[in-house]
Structure formats: structure tokens, C-alpha cells
CSV table of C-alpha atoms in Angstrom, one decimal:
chain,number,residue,atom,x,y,z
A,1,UNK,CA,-5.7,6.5,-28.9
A,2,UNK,CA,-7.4,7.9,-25.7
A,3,UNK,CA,-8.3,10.6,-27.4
A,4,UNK,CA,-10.3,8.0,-30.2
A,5,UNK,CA,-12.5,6.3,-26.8
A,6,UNK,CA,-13.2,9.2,-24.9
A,7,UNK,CA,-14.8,10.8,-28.4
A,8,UNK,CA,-16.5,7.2,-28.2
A,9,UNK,CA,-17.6,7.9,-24.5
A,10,UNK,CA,-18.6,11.8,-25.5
A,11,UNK,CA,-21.0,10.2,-27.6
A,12,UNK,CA,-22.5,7.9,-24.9
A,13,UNK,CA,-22.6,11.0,-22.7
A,14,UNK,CA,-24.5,13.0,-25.4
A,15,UNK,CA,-27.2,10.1,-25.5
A,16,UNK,CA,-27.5,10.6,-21.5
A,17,UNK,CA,-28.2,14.3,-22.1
A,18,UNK,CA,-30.8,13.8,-24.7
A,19,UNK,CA,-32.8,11.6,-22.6
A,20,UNK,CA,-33.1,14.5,-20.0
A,21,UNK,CA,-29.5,11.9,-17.6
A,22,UNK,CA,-26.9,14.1,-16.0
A,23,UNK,CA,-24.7,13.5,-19.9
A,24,UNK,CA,-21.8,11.3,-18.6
A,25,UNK,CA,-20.8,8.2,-20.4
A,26,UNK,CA,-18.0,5.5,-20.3
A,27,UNK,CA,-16.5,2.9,-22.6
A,28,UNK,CA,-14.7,-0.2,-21.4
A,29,UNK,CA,-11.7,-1.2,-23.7
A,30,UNK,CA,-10.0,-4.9,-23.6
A,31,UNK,CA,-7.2,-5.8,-26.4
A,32,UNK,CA,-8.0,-2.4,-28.4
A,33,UNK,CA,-12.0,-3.2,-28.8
A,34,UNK,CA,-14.6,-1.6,-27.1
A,35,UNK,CA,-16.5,-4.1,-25.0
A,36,UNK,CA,-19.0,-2.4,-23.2
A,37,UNK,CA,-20.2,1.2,-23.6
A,38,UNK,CA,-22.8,2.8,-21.4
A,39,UNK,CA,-24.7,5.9,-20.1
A,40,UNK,CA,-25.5,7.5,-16.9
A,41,UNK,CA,-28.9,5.8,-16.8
A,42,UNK,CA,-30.1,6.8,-13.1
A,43,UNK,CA,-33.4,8.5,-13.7
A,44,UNK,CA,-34.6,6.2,-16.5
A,45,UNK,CA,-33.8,3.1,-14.4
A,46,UNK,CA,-34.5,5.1,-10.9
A,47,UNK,CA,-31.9,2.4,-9.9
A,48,UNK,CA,-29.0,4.5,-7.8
A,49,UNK,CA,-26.3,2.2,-8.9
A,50,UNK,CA,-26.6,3.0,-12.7
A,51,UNK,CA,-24.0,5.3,-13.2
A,52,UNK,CA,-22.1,4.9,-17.0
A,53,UNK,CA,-19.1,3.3,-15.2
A,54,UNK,CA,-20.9,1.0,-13.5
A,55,UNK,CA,-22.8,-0.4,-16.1
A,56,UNK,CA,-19.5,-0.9,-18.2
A,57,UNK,CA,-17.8,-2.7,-15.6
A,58,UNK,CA,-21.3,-4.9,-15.1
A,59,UNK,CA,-21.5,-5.5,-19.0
A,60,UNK,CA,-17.5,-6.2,-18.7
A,61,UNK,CA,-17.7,-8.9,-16.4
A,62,UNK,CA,-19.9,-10.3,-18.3
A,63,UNK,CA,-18.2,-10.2,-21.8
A,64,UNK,CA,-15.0,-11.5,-20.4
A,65,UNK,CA,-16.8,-14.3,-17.2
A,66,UNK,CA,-14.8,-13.1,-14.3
A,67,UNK,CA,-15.0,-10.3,-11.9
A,68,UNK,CA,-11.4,-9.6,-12.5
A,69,UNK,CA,-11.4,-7.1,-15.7
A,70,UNK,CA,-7.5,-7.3,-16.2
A,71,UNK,CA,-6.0,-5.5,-19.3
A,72,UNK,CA,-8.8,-3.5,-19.3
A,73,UNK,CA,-9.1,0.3,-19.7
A,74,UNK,CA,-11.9,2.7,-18.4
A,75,UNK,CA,-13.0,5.6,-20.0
A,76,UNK,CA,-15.4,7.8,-18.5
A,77,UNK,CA,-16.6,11.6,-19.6
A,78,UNK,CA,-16.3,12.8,-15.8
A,79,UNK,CA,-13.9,12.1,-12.7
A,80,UNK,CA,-15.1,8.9,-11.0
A,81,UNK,CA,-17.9,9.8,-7.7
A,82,UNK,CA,-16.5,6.9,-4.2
A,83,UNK,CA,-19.4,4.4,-5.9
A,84,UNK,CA,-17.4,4.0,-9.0
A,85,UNK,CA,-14.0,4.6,-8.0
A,86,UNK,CA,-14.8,2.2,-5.5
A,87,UNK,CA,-15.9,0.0,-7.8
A,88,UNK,CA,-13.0,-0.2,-10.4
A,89,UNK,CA,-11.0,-1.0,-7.4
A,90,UNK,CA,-13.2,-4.0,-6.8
A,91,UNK,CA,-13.1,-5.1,-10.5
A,92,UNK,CA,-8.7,-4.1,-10.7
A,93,UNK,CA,-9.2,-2.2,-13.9
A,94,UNK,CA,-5.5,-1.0,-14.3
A,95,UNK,CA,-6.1,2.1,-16.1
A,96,UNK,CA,-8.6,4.7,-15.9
A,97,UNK,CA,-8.8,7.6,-18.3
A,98,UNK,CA,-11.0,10.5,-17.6
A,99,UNK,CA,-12.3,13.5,-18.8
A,100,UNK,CA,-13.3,16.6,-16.5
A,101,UNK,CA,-12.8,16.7,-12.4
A,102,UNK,CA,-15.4,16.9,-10.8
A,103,UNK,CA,-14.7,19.3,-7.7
A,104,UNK,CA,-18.1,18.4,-6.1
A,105,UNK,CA,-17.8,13.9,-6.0
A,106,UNK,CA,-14.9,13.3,-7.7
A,107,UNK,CA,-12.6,10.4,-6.0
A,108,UNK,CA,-10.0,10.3,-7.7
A,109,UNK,CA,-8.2,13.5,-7.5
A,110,UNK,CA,-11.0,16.3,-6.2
A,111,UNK,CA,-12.1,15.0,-3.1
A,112,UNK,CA,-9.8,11.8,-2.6
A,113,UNK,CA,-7.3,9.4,-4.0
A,114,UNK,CA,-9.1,6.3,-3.9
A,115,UNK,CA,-7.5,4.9,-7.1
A,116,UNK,CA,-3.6,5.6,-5.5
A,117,UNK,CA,-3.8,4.3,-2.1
A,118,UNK,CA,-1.7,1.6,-0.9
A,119,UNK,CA,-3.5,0.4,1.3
A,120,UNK,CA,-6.1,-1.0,-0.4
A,121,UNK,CA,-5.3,-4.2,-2.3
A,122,UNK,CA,-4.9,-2.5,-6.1
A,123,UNK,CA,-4.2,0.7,-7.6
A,124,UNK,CA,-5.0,2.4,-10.9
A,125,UNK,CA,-2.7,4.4,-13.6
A,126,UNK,CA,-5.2,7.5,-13.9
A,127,UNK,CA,-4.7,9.8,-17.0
A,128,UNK,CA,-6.5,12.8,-16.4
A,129,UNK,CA,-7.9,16.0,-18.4
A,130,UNK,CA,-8.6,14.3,-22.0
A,131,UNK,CA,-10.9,16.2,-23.7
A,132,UNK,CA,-11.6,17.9,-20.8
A,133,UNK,CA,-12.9,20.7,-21.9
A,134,UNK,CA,-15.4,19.7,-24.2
A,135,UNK,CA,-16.9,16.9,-21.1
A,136,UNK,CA,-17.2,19.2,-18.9
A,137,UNK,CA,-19.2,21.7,-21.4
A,138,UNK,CA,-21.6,19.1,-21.7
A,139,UNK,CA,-22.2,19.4,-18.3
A,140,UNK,CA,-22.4,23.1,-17.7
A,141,UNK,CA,-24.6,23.4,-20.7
A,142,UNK,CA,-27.2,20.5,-19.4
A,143,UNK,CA,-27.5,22.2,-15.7
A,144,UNK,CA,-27.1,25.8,-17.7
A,145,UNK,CA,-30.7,24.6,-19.6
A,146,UNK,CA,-32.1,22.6,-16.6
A,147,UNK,CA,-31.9,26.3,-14.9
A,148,UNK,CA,-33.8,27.9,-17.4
A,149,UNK,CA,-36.4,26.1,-18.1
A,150,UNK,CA,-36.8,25.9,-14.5
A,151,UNK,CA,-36.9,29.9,-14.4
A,152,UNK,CA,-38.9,29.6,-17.7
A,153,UNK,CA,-41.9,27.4,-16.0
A,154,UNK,CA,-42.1,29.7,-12.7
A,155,UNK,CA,-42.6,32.4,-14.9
A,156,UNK,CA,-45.5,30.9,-16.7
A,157,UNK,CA,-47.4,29.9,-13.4
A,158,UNK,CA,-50.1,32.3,-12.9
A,159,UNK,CA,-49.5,34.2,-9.5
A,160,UNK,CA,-51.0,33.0,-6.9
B,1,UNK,CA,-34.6,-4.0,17.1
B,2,UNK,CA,-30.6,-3.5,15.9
B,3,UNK,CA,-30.0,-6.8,17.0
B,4,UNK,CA,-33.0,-8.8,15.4
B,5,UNK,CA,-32.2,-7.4,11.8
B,6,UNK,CA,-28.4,-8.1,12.2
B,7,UNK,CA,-29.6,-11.6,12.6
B,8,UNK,CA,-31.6,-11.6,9.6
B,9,UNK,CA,-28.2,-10.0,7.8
B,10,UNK,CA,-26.0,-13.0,9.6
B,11,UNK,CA,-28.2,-15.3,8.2
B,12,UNK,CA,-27.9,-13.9,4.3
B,13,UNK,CA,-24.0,-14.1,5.8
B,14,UNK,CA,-24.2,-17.5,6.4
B,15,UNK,CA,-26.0,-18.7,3.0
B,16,UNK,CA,-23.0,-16.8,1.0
B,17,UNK,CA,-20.2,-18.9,3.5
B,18,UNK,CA,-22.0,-22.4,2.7
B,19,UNK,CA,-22.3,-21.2,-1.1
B,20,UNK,CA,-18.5,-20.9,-0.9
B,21,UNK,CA,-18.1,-17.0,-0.8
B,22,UNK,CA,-16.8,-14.6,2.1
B,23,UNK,CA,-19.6,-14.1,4.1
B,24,UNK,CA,-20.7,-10.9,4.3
B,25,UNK,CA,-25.0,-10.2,4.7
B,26,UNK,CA,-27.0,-7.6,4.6
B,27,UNK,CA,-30.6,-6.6,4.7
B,28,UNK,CA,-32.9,-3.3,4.0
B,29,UNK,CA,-35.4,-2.1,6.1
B,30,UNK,CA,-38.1,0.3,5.1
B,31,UNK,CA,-41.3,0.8,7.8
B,32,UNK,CA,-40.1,-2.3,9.9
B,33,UNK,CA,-40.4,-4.7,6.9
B,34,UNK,CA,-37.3,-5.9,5.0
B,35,UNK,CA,-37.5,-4.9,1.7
B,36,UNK,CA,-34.6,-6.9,0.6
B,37,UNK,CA,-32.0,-9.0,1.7
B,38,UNK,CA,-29.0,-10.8,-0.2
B,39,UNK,CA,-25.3,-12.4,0.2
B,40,UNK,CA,-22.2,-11.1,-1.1
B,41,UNK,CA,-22.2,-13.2,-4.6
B,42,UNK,CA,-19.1,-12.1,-6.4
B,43,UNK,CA,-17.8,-15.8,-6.9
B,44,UNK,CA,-21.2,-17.3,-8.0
B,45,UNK,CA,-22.1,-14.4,-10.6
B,46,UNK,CA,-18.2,-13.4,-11.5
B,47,UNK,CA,-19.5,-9.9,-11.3
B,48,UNK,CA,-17.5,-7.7,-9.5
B,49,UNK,CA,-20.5,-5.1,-8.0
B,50,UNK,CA,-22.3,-8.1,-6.7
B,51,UNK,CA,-21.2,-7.0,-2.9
B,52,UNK,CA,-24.5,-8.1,-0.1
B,53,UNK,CA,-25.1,-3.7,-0.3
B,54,UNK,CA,-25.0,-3.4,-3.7
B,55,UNK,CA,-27.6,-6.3,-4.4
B,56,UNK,CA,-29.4,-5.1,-1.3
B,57,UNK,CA,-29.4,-1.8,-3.0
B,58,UNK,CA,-30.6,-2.7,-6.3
B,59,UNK,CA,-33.8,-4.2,-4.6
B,60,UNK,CA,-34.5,-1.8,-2.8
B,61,UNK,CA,-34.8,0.8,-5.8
B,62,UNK,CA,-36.8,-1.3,-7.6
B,63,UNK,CA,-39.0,-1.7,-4.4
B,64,UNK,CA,-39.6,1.9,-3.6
B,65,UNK,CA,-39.5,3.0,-7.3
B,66,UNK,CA,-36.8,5.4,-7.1
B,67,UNK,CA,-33.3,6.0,-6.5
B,68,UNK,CA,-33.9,7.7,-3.5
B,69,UNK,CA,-33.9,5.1,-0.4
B,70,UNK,CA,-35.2,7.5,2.4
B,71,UNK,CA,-36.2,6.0,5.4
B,72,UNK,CA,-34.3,3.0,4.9
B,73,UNK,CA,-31.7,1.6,7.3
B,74,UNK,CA,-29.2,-1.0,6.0
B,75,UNK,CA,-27.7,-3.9,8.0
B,76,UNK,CA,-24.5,-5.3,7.0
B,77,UNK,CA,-22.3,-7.4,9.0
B,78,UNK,CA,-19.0,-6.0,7.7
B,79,UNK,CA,-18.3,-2.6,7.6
B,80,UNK,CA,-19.0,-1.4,3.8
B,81,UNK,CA,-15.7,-0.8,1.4
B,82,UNK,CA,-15.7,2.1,-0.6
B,83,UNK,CA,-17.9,1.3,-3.6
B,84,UNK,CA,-20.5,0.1,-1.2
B,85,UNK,CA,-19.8,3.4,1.0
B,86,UNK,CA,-20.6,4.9,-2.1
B,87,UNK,CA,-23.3,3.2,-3.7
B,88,UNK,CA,-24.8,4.1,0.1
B,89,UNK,CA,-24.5,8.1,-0.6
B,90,UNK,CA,-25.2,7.9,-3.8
B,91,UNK,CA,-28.9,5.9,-3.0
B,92,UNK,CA,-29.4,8.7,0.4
B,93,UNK,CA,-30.1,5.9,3.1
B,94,UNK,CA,-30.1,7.7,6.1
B,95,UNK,CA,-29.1,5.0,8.4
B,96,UNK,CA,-26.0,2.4,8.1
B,97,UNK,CA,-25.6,-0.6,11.2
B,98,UNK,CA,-22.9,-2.3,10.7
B,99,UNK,CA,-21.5,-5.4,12.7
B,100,UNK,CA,-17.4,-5.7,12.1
B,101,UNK,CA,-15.1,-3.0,11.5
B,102,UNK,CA,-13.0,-4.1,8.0
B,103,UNK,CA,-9.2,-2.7,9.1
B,104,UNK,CA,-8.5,-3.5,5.3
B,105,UNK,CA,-10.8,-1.9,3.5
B,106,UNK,CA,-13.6,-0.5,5.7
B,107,UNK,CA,-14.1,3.1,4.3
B,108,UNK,CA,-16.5,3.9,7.3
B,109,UNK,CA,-14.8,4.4,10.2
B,110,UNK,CA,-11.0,2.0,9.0
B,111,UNK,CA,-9.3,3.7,6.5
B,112,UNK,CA,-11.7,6.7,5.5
B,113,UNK,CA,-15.3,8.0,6.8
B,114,UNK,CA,-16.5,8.4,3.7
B,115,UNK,CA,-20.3,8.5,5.4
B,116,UNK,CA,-19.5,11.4,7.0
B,117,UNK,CA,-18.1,13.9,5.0
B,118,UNK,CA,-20.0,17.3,4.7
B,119,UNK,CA,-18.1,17.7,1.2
B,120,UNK,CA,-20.6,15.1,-0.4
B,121,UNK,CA,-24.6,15.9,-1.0
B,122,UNK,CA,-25.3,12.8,1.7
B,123,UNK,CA,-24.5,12.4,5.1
B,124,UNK,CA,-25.2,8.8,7.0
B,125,UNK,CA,-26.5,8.5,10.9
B,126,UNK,CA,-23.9,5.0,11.4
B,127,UNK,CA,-24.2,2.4,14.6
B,128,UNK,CA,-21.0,0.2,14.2
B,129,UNK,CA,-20.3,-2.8,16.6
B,130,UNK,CA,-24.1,-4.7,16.3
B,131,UNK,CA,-23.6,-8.4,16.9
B,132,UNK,CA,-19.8,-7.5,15.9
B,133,UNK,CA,-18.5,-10.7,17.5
B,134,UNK,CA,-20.5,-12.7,15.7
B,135,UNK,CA,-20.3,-11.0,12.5
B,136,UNK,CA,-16.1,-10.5,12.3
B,137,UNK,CA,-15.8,-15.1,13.5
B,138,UNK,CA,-18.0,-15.6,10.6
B,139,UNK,CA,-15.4,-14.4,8.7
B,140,UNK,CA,-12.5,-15.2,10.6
B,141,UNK,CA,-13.4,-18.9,10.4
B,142,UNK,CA,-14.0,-18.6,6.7
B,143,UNK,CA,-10.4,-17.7,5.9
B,144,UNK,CA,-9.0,-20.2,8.6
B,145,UNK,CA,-11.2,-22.7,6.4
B,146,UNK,CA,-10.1,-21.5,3.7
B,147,UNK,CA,-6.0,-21.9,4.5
B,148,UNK,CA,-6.7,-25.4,6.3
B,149,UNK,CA,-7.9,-27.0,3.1
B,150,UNK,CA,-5.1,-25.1,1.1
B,151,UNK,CA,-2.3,-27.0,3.0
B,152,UNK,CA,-4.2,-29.9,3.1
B,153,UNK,CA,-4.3,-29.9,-1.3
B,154,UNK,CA,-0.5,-28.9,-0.9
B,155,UNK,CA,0.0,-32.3,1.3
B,156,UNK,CA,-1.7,-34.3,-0.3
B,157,UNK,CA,0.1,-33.5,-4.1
B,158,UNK,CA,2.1,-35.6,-5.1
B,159,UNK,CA,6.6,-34.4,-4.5
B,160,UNK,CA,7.5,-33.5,-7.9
């Protein structure tokens, strides 16, 4: 089953990449239906709040008319940065499935816990690592090409 | 110069406590001119990212024309939580005042200084304490409104 929406989030992720995003994408799931589905939309929208996750849990809120997205289930390509783990705390999703850390942002294992601390007034069950492999390939590949045809267009300028 | 935009952020504060939702405020300045101010909304719009920052945020972006908020300060009353915190790194403002320290969820200086953490790609310059008085009664007087007219429903049911 998580392995059935995170394909479903790979694919929102591969949309991201093709229109030159960072590829990371999410799904939102609510009584075994997809409800909102989303890409990292940040340089399209030039809006800093417009990561995948976000958007899901905005569409969310609005599919189900409350702020509270209960019996919900996140699903997101790439370990949550403090924006969105912060925000899944705010909206009390209960479960959060993700993809590949992220040792550079991520919040919920990498950097911090934000989704297991007590002290704040909920806490997440986090599954970890599905499809890991192939979400964080998507990744390296898209900074892998960003790189060279970054070396590609400094070697085309005429010297100076 | 603090001091007359925390006003402006009590103010936004204020709107969101008659509207019926904790009042927090908050306000962006870019070249001395507010660029965008707003109330926490999360009761009005049942969305759950609709904090004062976030919506503050959001205008700003759309302002400026770019993700990037550099030179902005932000005003808030309350100290941010940590979606806010992070919706603040993620946009690059350089400069956070705050007025109230949040012991329950502040992710500034309370329970984590998420601002200030050479791990992340962003670092904030952060005045705390700006009007903080003012700022953390707002508040206080909210939820002491709040549990009066609780009891006062609870008296006034009928005994079962």
C-alpha cells in the first residue's frame, strides 16, 4: 500500500523535474483515496511556501473544510525540510511516509525530530526509506544535469 | 522604528482577536514601506498554513516577484512556531522582530533555535522582546475570554 502512493508521489515528483522544480512530490491520502496530489512548485510560482507538501495539505484542508486533516496520510518523495514538518504538525496528519532523508534540511530524522517531540501538542507515526532509492536518484540525477549544463554553458562563452 | 512596526503588527493582532481567532499579527517591511500585513486566520479559512507569517509571506513573494525576501524584516507579535520558523528560512528574510516568546511552541529561542542554526542554507539576525508586554496580554486575555465564556455556557445548560 505505501509502496502503491509513493509510486503516485514519484510521479508528481517526475512532473517537478520536467519543468526544470527541484523533482519532489507528495500525495495526501484520506479513507484509501488520494485527495490532493502536488509538486514542488517554487520557481514556477516564485512563492517560497510552495513546496509539494504544502500544497497537499492546503488542497487537503480544503477537500475535507477544516484545518484538522485527521485520518489522513502524507506521502512525500523526500524527508520533510522545518516549513513542512512544521506544517503537518499544524494540520495533525498522523502519519507521514517518506521517501529519501535528506541530510542537508531534513526535520524529521536528519537534522531534527520535529514530528516525535512531546512537547509540542501532536506527534506523527513516520515510516521511513520507501522507495528510497529510486527518490533520491531523482534528485542526484536533476542536480547531476543542472551541473553540467552549467559546465556545458561556461564552456561555450567565448573567453573574455 | 522596531516599535512603530510592532504596532502596525498589534493591530493586524487585534483584527484576528475581534474576528474570533488567537491573535497573533504580523507585518513585512521592505525599504521602510510594508509590503504586507495580515492576521493569523486559521479559524475563518479552516486552512491550517494560514498562520499571520505565512500569509505575510505569501504577499510578500508575490510583491517582490520572487521567493527570495532579501531585505525584508518581519514583525510578528508571537514568537514564530516551527512551520513559520521554517517558511522564514526557506523565503531568506534576514531579519525576524518578534514581541512574545511562545514557551509552547516558539521554535526561535523556546523550545529550538531553528533561525540560528549554521546546518541550514539561512541564517536570521532576531530582536525578541519588542512591545512583548503588549503583545503576550493580547493573548493572555484572549484565552482568559475564552475560558470565562466556556463556564458561563457550562452554567447556564440545563442539569441533566
Amino acid at each position: 500500500m505505501h509502496d502503491f502512493y509513493m509510486r503516485e508521489a514519484i510521479a508528481e515528483a517526475k512532473k517537478a523535474g520536467d519543468a526544470g522544480e527541484v523533482p519532489i512530490g507528495a500525495v495526501l491520502v484520506y479513507q484509501d483515496q488520494i485527495i490532493a496530489r502536488a509538486s514542488n512548485l517554487r520557481e514556477t510560482t516564485q512563492n517560497a511556501l510552495t513546496h509539494a507538501e504544502m500544497l497537499v495539505i492546503e488542497e487537503g484542508c480544503k477537500h475535507l473544510g477544516s484545518w484538522r486533516l485527521e485520518e489522513t496520510t502524507l506521502y512525500v518523495t523526500l524527508e520533510p525540510c522545518p516549513m513542512c514538518a512544521g506544517a503537518i504538525l499544524q494540520s495533525r496528519i498522523p502519519t507521514v511516509v517518506y521517501g529519501a532523508r535528506d541530510p542537508k534540511a531534513g526535520c524529521v530524522h536528519s537534522l531534527y525530530t520535529l514530528l516525535n517531540d512531546s512537547r509540542f501538542n501532536h506527534e506523527c507515526d513516520v515510516i521511513e526509506g520507501v522507495a528510497a532509492e529510486e527518490c533520491g536518484e531523482l534528485l542526484t540525477s536533476f542536480f547531476r544535469n543542472l551541473r553540467q549544463q552549467k559546465k556545458l554553458r561556461k564552456q561555450q562563452q567565448p573567453e573574455s
